[in-house]
Short mmCIF file of C-alpha atoms in Angstrom, two decimals:
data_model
loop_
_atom_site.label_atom_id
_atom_site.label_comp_id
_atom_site.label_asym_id
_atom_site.label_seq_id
_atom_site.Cartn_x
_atom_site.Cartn_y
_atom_site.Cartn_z
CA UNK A 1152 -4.84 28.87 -58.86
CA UNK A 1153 -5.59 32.26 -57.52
CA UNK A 1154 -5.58 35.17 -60.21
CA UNK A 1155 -3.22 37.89 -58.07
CA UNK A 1156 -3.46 41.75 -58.15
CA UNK A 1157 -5.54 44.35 -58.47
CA UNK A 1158 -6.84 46.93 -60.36
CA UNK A 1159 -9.85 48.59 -60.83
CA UNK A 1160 -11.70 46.74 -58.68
CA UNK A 1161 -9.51 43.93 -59.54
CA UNK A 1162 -11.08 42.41 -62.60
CA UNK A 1163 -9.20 44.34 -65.03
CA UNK A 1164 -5.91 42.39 -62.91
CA UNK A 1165 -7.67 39.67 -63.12
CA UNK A 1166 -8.32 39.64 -66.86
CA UNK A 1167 -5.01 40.45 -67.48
CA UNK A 1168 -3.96 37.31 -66.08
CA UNK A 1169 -6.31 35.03 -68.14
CA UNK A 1170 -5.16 37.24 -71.06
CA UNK A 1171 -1.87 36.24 -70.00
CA UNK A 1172 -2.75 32.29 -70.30
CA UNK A 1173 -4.55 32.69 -73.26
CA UNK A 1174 -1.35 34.24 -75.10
CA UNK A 1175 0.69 31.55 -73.41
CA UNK A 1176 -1.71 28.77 -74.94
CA UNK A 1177 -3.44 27.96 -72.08
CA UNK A 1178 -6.86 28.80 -73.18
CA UNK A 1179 -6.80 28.41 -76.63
CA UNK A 1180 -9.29 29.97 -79.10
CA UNK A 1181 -10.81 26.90 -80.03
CA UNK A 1182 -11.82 26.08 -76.46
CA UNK A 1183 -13.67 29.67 -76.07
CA UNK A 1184 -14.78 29.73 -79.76
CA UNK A 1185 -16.45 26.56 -79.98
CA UNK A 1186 -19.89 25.46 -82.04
CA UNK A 1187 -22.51 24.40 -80.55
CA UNK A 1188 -22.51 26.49 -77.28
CA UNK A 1189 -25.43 26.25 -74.78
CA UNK A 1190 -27.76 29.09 -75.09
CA UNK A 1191 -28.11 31.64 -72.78
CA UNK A 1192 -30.42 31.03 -69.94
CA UNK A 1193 -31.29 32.94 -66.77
CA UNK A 1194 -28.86 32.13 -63.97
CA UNK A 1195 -29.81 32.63 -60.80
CA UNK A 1196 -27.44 33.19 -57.74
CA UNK A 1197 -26.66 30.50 -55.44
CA UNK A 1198 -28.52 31.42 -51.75
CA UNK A 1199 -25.84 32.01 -48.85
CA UNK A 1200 -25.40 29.35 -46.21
CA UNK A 1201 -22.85 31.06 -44.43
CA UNK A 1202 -19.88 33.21 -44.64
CA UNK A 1203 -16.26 32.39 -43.42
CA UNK A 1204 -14.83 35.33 -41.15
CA UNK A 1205 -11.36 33.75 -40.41
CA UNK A 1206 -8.64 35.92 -42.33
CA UNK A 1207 -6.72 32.39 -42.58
CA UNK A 1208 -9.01 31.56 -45.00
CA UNK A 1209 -8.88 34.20 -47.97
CA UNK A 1210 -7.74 31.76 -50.98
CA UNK A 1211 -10.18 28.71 -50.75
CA UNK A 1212 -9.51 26.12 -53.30
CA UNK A 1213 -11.42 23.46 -52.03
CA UNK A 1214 -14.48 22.29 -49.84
CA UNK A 1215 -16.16 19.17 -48.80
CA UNK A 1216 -18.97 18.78 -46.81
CA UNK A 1217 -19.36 16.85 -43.97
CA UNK A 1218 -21.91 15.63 -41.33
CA UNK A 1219 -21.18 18.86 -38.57
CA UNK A 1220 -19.88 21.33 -41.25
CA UNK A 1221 -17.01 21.56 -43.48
CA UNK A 1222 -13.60 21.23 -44.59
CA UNK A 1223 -11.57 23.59 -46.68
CA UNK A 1224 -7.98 24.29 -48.00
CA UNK A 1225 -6.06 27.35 -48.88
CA UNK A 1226 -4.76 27.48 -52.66
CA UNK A 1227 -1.21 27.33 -51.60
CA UNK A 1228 -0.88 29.74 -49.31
CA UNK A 1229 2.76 31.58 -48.37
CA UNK A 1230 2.01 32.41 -45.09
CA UNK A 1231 2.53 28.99 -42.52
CA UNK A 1232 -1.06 29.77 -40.40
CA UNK A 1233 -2.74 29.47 -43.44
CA UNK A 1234 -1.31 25.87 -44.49
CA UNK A 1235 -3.60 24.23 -42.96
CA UNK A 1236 -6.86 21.84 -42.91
CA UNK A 1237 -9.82 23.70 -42.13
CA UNK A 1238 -12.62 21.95 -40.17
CA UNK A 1239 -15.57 24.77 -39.95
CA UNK A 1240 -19.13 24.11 -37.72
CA UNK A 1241 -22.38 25.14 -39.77
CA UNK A 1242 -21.72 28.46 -39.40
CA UNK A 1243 -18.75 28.92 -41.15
CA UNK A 1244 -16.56 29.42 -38.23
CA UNK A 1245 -13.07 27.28 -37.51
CA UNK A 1246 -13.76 24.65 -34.96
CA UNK A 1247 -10.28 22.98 -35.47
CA UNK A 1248 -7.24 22.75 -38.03
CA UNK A 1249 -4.74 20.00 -39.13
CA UNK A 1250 -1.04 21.03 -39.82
CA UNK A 1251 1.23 19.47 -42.63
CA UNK A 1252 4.35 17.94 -41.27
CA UNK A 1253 6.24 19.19 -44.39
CA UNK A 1254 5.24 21.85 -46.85
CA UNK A 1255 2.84 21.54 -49.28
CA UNK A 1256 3.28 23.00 -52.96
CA UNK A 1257 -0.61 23.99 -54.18
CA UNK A 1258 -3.28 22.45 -52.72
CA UNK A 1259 -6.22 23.20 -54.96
CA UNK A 1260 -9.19 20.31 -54.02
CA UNK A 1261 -10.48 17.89 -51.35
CA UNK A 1262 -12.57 14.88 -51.43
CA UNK A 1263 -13.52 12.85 -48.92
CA UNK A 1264 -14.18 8.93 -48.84
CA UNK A 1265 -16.87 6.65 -47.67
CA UNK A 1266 -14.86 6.16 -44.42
CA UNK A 1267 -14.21 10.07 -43.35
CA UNK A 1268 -10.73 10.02 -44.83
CA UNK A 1269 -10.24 13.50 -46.43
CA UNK A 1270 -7.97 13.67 -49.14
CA UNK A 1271 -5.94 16.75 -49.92
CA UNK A 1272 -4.62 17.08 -53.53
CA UNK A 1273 -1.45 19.14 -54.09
CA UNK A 1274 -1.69 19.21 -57.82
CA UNK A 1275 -1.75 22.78 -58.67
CA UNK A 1276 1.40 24.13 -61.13
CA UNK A 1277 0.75 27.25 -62.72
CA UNK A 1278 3.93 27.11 -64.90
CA UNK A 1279 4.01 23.30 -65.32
CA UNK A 1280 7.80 22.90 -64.29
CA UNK A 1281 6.64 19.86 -61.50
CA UNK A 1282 8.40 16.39 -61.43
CA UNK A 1283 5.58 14.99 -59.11
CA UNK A 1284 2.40 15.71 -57.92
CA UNK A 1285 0.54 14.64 -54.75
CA UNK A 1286 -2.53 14.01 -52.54
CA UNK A 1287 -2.49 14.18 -48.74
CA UNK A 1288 -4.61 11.40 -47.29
CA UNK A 1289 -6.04 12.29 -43.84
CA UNK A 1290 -7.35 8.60 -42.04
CA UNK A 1291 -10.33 10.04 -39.34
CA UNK A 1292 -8.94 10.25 -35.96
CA UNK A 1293 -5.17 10.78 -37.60
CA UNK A 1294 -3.51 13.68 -36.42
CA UNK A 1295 -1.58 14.62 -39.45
CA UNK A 1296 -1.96 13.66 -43.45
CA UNK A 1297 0.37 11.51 -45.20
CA UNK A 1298 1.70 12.60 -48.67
CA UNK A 1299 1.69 10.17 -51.79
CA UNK A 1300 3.53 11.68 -54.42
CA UNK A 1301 3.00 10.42 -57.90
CA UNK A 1302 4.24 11.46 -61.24
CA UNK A 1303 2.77 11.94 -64.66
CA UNK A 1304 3.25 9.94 -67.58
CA UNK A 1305 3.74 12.56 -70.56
CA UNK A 1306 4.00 15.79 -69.14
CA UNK A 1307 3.65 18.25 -66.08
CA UNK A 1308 -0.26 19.42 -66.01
CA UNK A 1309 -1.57 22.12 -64.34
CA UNK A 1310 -4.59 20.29 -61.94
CA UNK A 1311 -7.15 21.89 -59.49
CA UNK A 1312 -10.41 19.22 -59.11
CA UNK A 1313 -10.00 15.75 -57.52
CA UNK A 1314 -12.56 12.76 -57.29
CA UNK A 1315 -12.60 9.64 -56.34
CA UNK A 1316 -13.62 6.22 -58.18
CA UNK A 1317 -15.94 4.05 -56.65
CA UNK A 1318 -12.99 1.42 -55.50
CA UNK A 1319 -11.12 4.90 -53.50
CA UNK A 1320 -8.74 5.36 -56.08
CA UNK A 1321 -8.30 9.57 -56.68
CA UNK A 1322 -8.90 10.80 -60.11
CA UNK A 1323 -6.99 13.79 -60.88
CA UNK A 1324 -8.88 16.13 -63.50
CA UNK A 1325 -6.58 18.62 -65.40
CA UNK A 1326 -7.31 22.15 -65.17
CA UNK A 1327 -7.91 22.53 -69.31
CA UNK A 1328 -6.37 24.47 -72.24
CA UNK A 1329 -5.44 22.21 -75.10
CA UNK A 1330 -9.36 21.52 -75.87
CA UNK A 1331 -10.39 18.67 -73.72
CA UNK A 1332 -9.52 18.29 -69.71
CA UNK A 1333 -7.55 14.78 -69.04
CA UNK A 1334 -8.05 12.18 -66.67
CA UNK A 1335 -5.28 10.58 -64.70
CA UNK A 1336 -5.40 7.71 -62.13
CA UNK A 1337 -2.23 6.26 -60.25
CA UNK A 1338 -1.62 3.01 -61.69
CA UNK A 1339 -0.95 0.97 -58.14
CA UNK A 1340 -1.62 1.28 -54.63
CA UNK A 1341 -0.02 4.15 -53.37
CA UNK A 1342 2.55 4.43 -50.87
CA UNK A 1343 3.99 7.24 -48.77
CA UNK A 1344 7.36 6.12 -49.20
CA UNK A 1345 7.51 5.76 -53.10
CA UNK A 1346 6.30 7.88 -56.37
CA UNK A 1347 3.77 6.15 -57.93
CA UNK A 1348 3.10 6.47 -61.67
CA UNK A 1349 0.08 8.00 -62.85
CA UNK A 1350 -1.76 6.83 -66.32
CA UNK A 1351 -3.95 8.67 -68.80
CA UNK A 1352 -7.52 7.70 -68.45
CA UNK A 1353 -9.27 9.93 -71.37
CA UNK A 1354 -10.56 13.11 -71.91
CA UNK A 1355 -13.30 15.43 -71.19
CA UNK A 1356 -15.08 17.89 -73.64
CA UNK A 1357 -16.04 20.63 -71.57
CA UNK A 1358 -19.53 22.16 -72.72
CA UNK A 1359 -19.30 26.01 -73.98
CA UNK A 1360 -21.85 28.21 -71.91
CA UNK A 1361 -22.55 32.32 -72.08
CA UNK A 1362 -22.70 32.01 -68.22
CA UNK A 1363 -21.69 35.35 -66.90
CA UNK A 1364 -18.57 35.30 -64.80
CA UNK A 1365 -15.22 37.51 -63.77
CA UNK A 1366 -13.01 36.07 -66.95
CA UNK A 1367 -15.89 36.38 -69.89
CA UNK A 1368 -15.25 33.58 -71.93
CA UNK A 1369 -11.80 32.40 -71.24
CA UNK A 1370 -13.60 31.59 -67.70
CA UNK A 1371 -16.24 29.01 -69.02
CA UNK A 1372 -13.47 26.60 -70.47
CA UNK A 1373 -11.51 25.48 -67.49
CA UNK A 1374 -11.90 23.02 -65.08
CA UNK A 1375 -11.41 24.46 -61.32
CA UNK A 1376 -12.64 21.91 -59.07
CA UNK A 1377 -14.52 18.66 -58.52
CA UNK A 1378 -17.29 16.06 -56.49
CA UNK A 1379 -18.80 13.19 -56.08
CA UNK A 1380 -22.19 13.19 -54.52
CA UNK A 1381 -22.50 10.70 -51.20
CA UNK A 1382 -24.23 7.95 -52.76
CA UNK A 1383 -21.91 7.95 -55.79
CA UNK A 1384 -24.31 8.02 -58.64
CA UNK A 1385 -23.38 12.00 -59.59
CA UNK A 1386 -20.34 13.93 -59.86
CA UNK A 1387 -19.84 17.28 -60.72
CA UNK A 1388 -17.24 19.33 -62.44
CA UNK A 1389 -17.06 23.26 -62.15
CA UNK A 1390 -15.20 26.03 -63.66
CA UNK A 1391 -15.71 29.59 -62.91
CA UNK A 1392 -18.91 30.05 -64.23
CA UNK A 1393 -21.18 26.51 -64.31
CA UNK A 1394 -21.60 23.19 -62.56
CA UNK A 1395 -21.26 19.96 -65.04
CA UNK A 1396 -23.42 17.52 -63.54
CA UNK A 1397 -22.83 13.90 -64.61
CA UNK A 1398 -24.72 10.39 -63.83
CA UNK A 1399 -22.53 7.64 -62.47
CA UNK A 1400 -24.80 4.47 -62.85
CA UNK A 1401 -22.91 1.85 -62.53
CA UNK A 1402 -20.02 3.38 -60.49
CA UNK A 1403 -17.66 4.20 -63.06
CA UNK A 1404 -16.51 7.18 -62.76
CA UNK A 1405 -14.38 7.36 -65.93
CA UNK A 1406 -16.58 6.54 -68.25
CA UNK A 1407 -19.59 8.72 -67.01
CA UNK A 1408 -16.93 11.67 -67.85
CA UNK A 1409 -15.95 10.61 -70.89
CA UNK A 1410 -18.67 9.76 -72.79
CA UNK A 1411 -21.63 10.83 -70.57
CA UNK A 1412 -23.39 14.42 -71.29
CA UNK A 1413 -23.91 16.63 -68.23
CA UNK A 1414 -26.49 18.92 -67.01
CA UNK A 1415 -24.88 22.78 -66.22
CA UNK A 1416 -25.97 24.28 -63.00
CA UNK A 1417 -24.95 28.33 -63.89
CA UNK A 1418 -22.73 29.69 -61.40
CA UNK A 1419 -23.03 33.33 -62.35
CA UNK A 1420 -20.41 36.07 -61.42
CA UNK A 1421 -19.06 33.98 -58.47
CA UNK A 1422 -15.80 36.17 -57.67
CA UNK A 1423 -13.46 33.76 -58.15
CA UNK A 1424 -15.21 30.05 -58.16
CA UNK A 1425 -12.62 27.03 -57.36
CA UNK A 1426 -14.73 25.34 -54.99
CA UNK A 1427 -17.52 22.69 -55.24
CA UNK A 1428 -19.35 19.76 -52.92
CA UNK A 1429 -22.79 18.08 -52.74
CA UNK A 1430 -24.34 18.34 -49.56
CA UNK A 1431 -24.44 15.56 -47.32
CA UNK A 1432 -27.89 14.53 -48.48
CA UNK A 1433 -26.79 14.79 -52.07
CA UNK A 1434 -29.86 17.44 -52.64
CA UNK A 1435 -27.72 20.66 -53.04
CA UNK A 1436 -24.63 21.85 -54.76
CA UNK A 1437 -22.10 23.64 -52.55
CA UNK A 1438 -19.61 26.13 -53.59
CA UNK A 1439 -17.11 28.58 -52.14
CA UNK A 1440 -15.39 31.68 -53.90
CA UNK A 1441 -11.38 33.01 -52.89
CA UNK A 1442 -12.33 36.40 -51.04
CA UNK A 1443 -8.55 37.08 -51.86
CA UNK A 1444 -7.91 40.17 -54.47
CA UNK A 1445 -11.54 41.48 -53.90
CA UNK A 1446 -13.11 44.66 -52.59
CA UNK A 1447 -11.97 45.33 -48.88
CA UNK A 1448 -14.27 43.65 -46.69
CA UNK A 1449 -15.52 41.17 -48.78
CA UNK A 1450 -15.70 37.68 -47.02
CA UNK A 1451 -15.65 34.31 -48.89
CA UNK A 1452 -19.12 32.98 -48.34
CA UNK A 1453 -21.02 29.46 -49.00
CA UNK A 1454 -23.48 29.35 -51.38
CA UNK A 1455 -25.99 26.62 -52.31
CA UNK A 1456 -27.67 25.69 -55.44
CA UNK A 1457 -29.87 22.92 -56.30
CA UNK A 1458 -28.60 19.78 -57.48
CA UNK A 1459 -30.09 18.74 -61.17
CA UNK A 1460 -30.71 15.16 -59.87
CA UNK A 1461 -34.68 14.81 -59.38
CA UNK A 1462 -34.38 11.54 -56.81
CA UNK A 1463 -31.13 11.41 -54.20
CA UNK A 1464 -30.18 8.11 -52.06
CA UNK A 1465 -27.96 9.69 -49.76
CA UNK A 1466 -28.20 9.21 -45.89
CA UNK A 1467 -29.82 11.60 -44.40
CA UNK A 1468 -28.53 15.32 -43.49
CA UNK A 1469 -27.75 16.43 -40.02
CA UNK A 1470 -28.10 19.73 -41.41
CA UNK A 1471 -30.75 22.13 -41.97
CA UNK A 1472 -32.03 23.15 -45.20
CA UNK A 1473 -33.11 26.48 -46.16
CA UNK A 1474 -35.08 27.07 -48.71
CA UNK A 1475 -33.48 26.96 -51.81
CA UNK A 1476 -33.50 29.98 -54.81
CA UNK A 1477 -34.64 28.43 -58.33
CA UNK A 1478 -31.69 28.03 -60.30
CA UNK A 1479 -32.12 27.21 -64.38
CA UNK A 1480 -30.37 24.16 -65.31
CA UNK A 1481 -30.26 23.38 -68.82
CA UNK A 1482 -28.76 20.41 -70.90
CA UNK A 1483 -25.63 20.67 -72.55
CA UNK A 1484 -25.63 21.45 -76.44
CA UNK A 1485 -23.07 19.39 -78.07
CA UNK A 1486 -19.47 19.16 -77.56
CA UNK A 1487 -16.43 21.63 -77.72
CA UNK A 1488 -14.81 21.20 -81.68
CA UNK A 1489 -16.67 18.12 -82.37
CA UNK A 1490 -16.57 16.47 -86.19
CA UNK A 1491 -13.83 17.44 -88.12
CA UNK A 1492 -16.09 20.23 -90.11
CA UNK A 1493 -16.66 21.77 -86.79
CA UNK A 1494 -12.44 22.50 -86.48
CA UNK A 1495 -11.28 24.73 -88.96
CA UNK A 1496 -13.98 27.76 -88.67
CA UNK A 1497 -13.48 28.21 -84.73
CA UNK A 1498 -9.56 28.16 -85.39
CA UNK A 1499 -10.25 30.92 -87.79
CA UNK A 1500 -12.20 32.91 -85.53
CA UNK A 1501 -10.00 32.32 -82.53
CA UNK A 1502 -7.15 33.43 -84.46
CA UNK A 1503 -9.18 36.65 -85.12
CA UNK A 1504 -10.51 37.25 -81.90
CA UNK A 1505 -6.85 36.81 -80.43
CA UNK A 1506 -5.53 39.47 -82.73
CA UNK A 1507 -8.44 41.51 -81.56
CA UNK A 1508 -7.42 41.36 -77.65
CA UNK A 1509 -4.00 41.58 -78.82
CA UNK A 1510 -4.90 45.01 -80.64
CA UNK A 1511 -6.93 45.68 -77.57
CA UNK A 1512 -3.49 45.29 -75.07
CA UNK A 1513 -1.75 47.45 -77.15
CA UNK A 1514 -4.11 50.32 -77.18
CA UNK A 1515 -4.48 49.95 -73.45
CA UNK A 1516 -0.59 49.45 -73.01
CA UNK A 1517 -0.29 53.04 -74.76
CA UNK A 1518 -3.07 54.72 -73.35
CA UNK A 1519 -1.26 54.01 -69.87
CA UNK A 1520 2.19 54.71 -70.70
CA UNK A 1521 1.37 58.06 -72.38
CA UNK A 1522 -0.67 59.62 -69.57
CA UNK A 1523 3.14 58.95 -67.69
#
């Protein structure tokens, strides 16, 4: 989901927005309020691989990696040119693109299989008002992507990360705001000419940081996009400011989210982080920012971090390495409202703090309308 408008400089916009989903309940206090948070650490920028010059590509949402470059989608983008699959070379610059042969509604992640097949998921919905969801699957050598819709069990989610299980299967992984980020898995094969059901899976705690980032707080508490490394023994979940970093041992997928503990990879100050992959040798942690919104000029550009793995079984890379910034990676520190004692006081101090930035809306909302 791309934050829209601008004004001074864009983040006040763009903390207007998250304001905005905070009042709605979107990002409630006890998400940003919670015990336990990881201490503050120094956070290190990710080093540049290389920047994407193609004004097609202003809203990225999501990035894999592959064995000559990339692949990227626009967060659902009005204009037709930009409704597209992205294939970039190792420099960042567009070497091909895939059309949709009907219109998508927010594509917001890829992943890509074992096999080359990229996978497309069209699972963003800002205002939660969708009846199905879908994923685009993209066979190599096809010329377009076919579109399996499926549908929710409970209730529309908003959605922006996609993995997938060790058998294939795509895992979508809510976007957050009621505490926890859910998992959902179709419960058959999918087909192109039926909705398939989805089912709930369980849910993720997502660790409380300080990391510094665009939305303060209310940033560190959502889920914005999602990977599995090549060999399948990591994935990673990201919101706008950190990395989650979990180990897959025995493949599943599900269960490393739900009841492992990750390692956080800082993002810091990324301008608006929805992006993440593993390189192709499984070393380094990829991510890509929307340019859209941002000073004039600015260009969305690839950064890489290290991964917080110490051994990687990946084939190897057919790209080049450069040498890599040190980036501090630090364990999580317990979970997000865990034990029932741990409940009450950060509902009390999210109901405070909201009455603060209420307060603080108000005096802004006055100070504007009385210079009129």
């Amino acid at each position: 989901m791309r934050v829209r408008g601008r004004l001074a400089g864009g983040r006040r916009a763009r903390a207007g927005a998250v304001l905005t989903a905070l009042l709605a309940g979107v990002l409630p206090p006890a998400v940003v309020l919670a015990p336990g948070a990881a201490t503050a650490g120094a956070a290190a920028a990710g080093t540049p691989v290389c920047q994407v010059r193609d004004d097609r590509l202003r809203e990225i949402s999501g990035m894999v990696a592959t064995d000559d470059g990339y692949v990227v989608i626009n967060d659902g983008a009005d204009d037709e040119a930009r409704r597209r699959i992205f294939y970039l070379d190792q420099r960042c610059a567009v070497a091909r693109t895939v059309s949709f042969p009907s219109r998508p509604r927010d594509t917001e992640d890829l992943a890509i299989g074992r096999d080359g097949t990229v996978w497309v998921a069209d699972i963003g919905d800002n205002d939660r008002t969708r009846t199905t969801v879908g994923v685009w699957r993209l066979a190599p050598g096809a010329k377009r992507p076919v579109l399996h819709r499926m549908a929710y069990p409970d209730r529309p989610h908003d959605a922006e990360a996609l993995l997938l299980d060790a058998s294939g299967r795509p895992l979508i992984v809510t976007k957050g705001g009621s505490g926890a980020v859910f998992l959902y898995a179709p419960t058959t094969a999918l087909r192109s000419d039926a909705t398939t059901p989805l089912t709930a899976l369980g849910q993720v705690t997502v660790p409380s940081t300080t990391t510094s980032n665009p939305f303060s707080f209310l940033g560190r508490g959502v889920i914005t996009g999602a990977a599995s490394a090549p060999d399948g023994r990591r994935v990673v979940l990201r919101s706008y400011a950190d990395a989650f970093e979990y180990d897959v041992p025995d493949g599943d997928v599900v269960r490393a989210l739900t009841t492992g503990t990750p390692r956080i990879t800082p993002l810091p100050d990324e301008p608006q982080g929805e992006s993440i992959t593993y390189s192709r040798d499984g070393r380094s942690l990829l991510t890509v920012s929307e340019s859209a919104g941002q000073a004039a000029g600015t260009r969305s550009t690839i950064l890489r971090y290290p991964a917080t793995a110490t051994t990687a079984t990946a084939a190897p890379s057919t790209q080049s390495d450069d040498p890599v910034a040190p980036t501090a990676v630090r364990p999580a520190a317990g979970e997000v409202g865990g034990g029932e004692g741990g409940r009450t006081w950060p509902l009390a101090l999210g109901a405070g703090a909201l009455l603060v930035l209420l307060g603080l809306a108000a005096a802004l909302w006055w100070r504007h309308t009385a210079r009129q």
